[in-house]
Amino acid sequence: MSAPILRAQGVAVHFGGVKALDGVDLSVDRGELRCLIGPNGAGKTTFFRCLTGVLKPTLGTIVFRDESIGGWERHEIARAGIGIKTQVPSLFDGLSVEENLWLSLRKVAEERRRQELILEVLDRIGIADLRKLILGRMAHGQRQLVELAMVVASSPELVLLDEPAAGMTDAEVERLARVILDLNSNHTVVVVEHDMQFIRMIANIVTVFHQGRVLVEDHVESILHDDRVRAVYLGKKNVE
Amino acid sequence: MNRPLMLVQIGLAMAVGLATMVLFPLVAPLYGVINATLYTSMAIFALSLALLWGFAGILCFGQSAFFGLGAYAYAIAAINFGDTTIACAFAILVPVLFAAALGYFLFYGRLSDVYLGVITLTVTLILFKLINSTGGDSWRIGKARIGGFNGIPDTPPLRVPFGGEILSPTQLFVFAIICLVVVYTFCKWLALTRFGRAIAAVRENEVRAELLGYNAKRLKLAIFCISAGLAGLAGLLFANTVFVSPTIFGLSMAAQVLIWVIVGGLGTFVGPVVASIVLQMVAVYFGKLGWIDPNIVLGALLIAFVVFVPSGLLPTATRIAGILKNRAGSRGRAGQALPGEVGERQVS
Amino acid sequence: MVLLQIASAIGNLALVCAGLAVIFGMMRVINLAHGEFIMLGGFAAVLSVHAGVNIWLAMLVVAPLTVAAVGLIVERLIMRRLYGRMVDTMLATWGVSLLLIGLTTTLFGNRVVGIAAPLGSFRIGGYSIGAYELVITLISIAIFVGGYLLLRWTPLGLVARATMQNREMAASLGIEPSRVYAVTFGIGAALSGLAGGLLAPLSGVVPTMGVAYVAKAFITVITGGASIIVGTATSSLLLGSISTLTTFLTTPVVGDVALLVSATIFLRLMPTGITGRIFRGAP
Ligand SMILES: Nc1ncnc2c1ncn2[C@@H]1O[C@H](COP(=O)(O)OP(=O)(O)OP(=O)(O)O)[C@@H](O)[C@H]1O
Ligand SMILES: [Mg+2]
């Protein structure tokens, strides 16, 4: 729990005139569970997009395990060990839950092992009974869970979760918290969330994004009482 | 996923193929057999696009480029080498290499899918123009005269490998049917391999597939080349039944194959094969009538299918059958999946 | 003199592209029947001249109006059901293209009909060039300048640009998209018809002539990029010059091939087209 697994330095993304990210410096240690928060439009999703290679940063460097992944292709980054659950579930809509999971087990060579893992993960997330359903016909909450299951199954070294609790019931949120803590026992996890209740359940260190930069970084309790953070949120809207 | 069903389908295809190749030559006149060989080559052509468009979701308007290249490569190589076995290899390799070059350009250039259709169509038309302008003695590759719009009438017919006999029309027909069954089986098998499922993943959601570590561009390039090779094989059979001329790069060739696939149904392999055979018969029928231009029929069919039956005949039929069965059986099991609904592609 | 020839080639290319650019730029519909719209314009002009109509009237009025009518029918019966399904619109317009080829072949036979070009030719030094070809170039310049001014400065142009940029927004402002689309398709068809009418004296008219235009027009419009007028004009300029120069050095076939190949290379270098890169935001 010492060397940083991920180090971003001065990462900036400009869309024409809009500076979605304006020099983000962030470092995550191996084995950490980090939460990112920030008002809407702060740049959290954009930052994740840079980490996964969906966007190329305008400026700055991203180092993952001693390698600069700035110019890498998406699949190269994925193979290097970064997996993501995106904010809007992005799945294989024409295929079944089972097939979606099968595809996320690319690393597992043996077919029987894949089948075992599929059942195991679905069980863990609590959606084993949805196994045969076609994704395109499922509700948003269920789709969220399937995407989570895919990340868990593919077992990347660094797991990125973009608003995993959105649209979930309280019971589901609690289950989710347990899954994430469990996942964290052998993976590094970075979670973007708005739900403070939920963050309290899982977080230790929280990084606050604001207007494309890191505003503060501290323990949860200190963050909750930080005046700057309050000002940022109250300026926009109240925190639930 | 559904291995037993696939085995049944393949078995059925083999049985039908075997029956056709044994029985048909017994009852049909010689020209009928030759015509049937032509239809079979077109069915393979249809399969090549069914694999690329129906299964991999890559809409290529210029599939006839690969078909034509295969035919020309066969004719030119056969004239030059005398041996038709080497020529067969050329008929498949030339389109594959061409597809590799073109595909590299298309897929690695991050062009949007829509442009892919237009560019492949353009490529076919370029080939059409180029080859059309190669009349006269100065245009030759080795011993073969390309012959401009007259084509290459003296294409050597296929022989048994290593200097054997020339295949008789009936033998050629049998060979074509075997090719068709093998290609069909190959497509079905491919869909079930890891490679095939990765292709399906890219079709459904390219970005997601990449975020899981699949190399989408390389997968698309690979299926593009495979499909080109199959089209080349179809071209090879074509060159043995009808002589090669630039019309095989023409617009109506490119349109026909697209129509067969869409009428037969996207995502199925049997559908396009059946559609290609039936529609060719229909075209010949209208051709014989004489007073109606075949383009009218093709055009009307294409419009009608896109507007009214966009998923094609086979999936639509399956869906209707599914609905009827559901009605007859357990009523109102909520949320139960109907086979063949939008977004789902079964491969039959 | 060579410059005049190049100018005339560019003018022709731009003219052939105009109708397609309007339909593609406004509606994102790839109209594969574009070539056949041009062909119909040609037939309309030729037939009405044979019927005794004044040639200018036939080319500039009869041809565009006839094709606009055909375009509106196609839009009403087919395209309207397919908006938003880009691939399907492409397939359907390909069907329309085949249908039109078939129908005209049945009606008029598969042979070239033509009319004599009006105006003579004039000479500069040892060369001669048809005055009519220069007129075509001027007309296509007029179309593009007119189109630019229309889009840039008139209320109608504002509506059009708004719809191009954001359908839902335009709809919520009370602009009825289906009306805009019908009008756009009609205007696009009319422009194709005009191109067909004007080119008829030069190239002759035959049912299968459309094929030659559609690929060329397409690739030019796509190379132009998002801004339909400035983009199409610049890419016509570029590709027209390339193909004419190649034609001078070799043969017309190679010239055509050079156009298509160089466009493909441009697209490889700039996937969003010239105006995706350079003249962003111009109409
Ligand atoms: N493709 C794009 N083009 C232009 N601007 C963009 C694009 N994507 C994001 N932005 C802008 O970048 C800023 C950051 O967006 P981002 O989605 O990263 O915010 P976020 O922190 O994830 O917000 P939320 O909590 O709402 O998900 C926003 O102002 C957004 O409008
Ligand atoms: Mg976000």
XYZ file of C-alpha atoms and ligand atoms in Angstrom, chain A residues 15 18-20 38-47 49 87 162-163 192 194, ligand 1:
51
model
C -13.461 21.028 -26.117
C -14.629 24.714 -22.941
C -11.999 23.514 -20.514
C -13.578 20.311 -19.215
C -17.769 17.299 -7.316
C -20.727 19.209 -8.671
C -22.217 18.404 -12.073
C -19.897 19.288 -14.877
C -16.810 19.286 -12.661
C -15.021 16.967 -15.057
C -15.109 13.627 -13.252
C -16.441 11.636 -16.183
C -14.084 13.424 -18.532
C -11.193 12.432 -16.301
C -12.505 9.031 -20.192
C -21.829 6.572 -16.059
C -18.686 6.214 -12.484
C -21.777 6.805 -10.347
C -17.269 8.761 -8.627
C -22.845 12.125 -5.613
N -17.860 16.000 -25.798
C -17.941 17.171 -25.143
N -17.958 18.327 -25.834
C -18.032 19.517 -25.198
N -18.080 19.652 -23.862
C -18.074 18.531 -23.114
C -18.007 17.234 -23.714
N -18.000 16.304 -22.719
C -18.067 17.000 -21.572
N -18.116 18.323 -21.782
C -18.165 19.376 -20.767
O -17.127 19.137 -19.876
C -17.525 19.451 -18.559
C -17.248 18.288 -17.646
O -18.154 17.207 -17.918
P -18.153 15.828 -17.143
O -19.138 14.965 -17.804
O -16.778 15.355 -17.051
O -18.699 16.245 -15.708
P -19.029 15.314 -14.467
O -18.176 15.821 -13.386
O -18.917 13.911 -14.852
O -20.518 15.717 -14.195
P -21.754 14.797 -13.724
O -21.693 14.782 -12.251
O -22.936 15.560 -14.185
O -21.620 13.478 -14.369
C -18.980 19.817 -18.611
O -19.079 21.220 -18.589
C -19.439 19.314 -19.946
O -20.433 20.135 -20.478
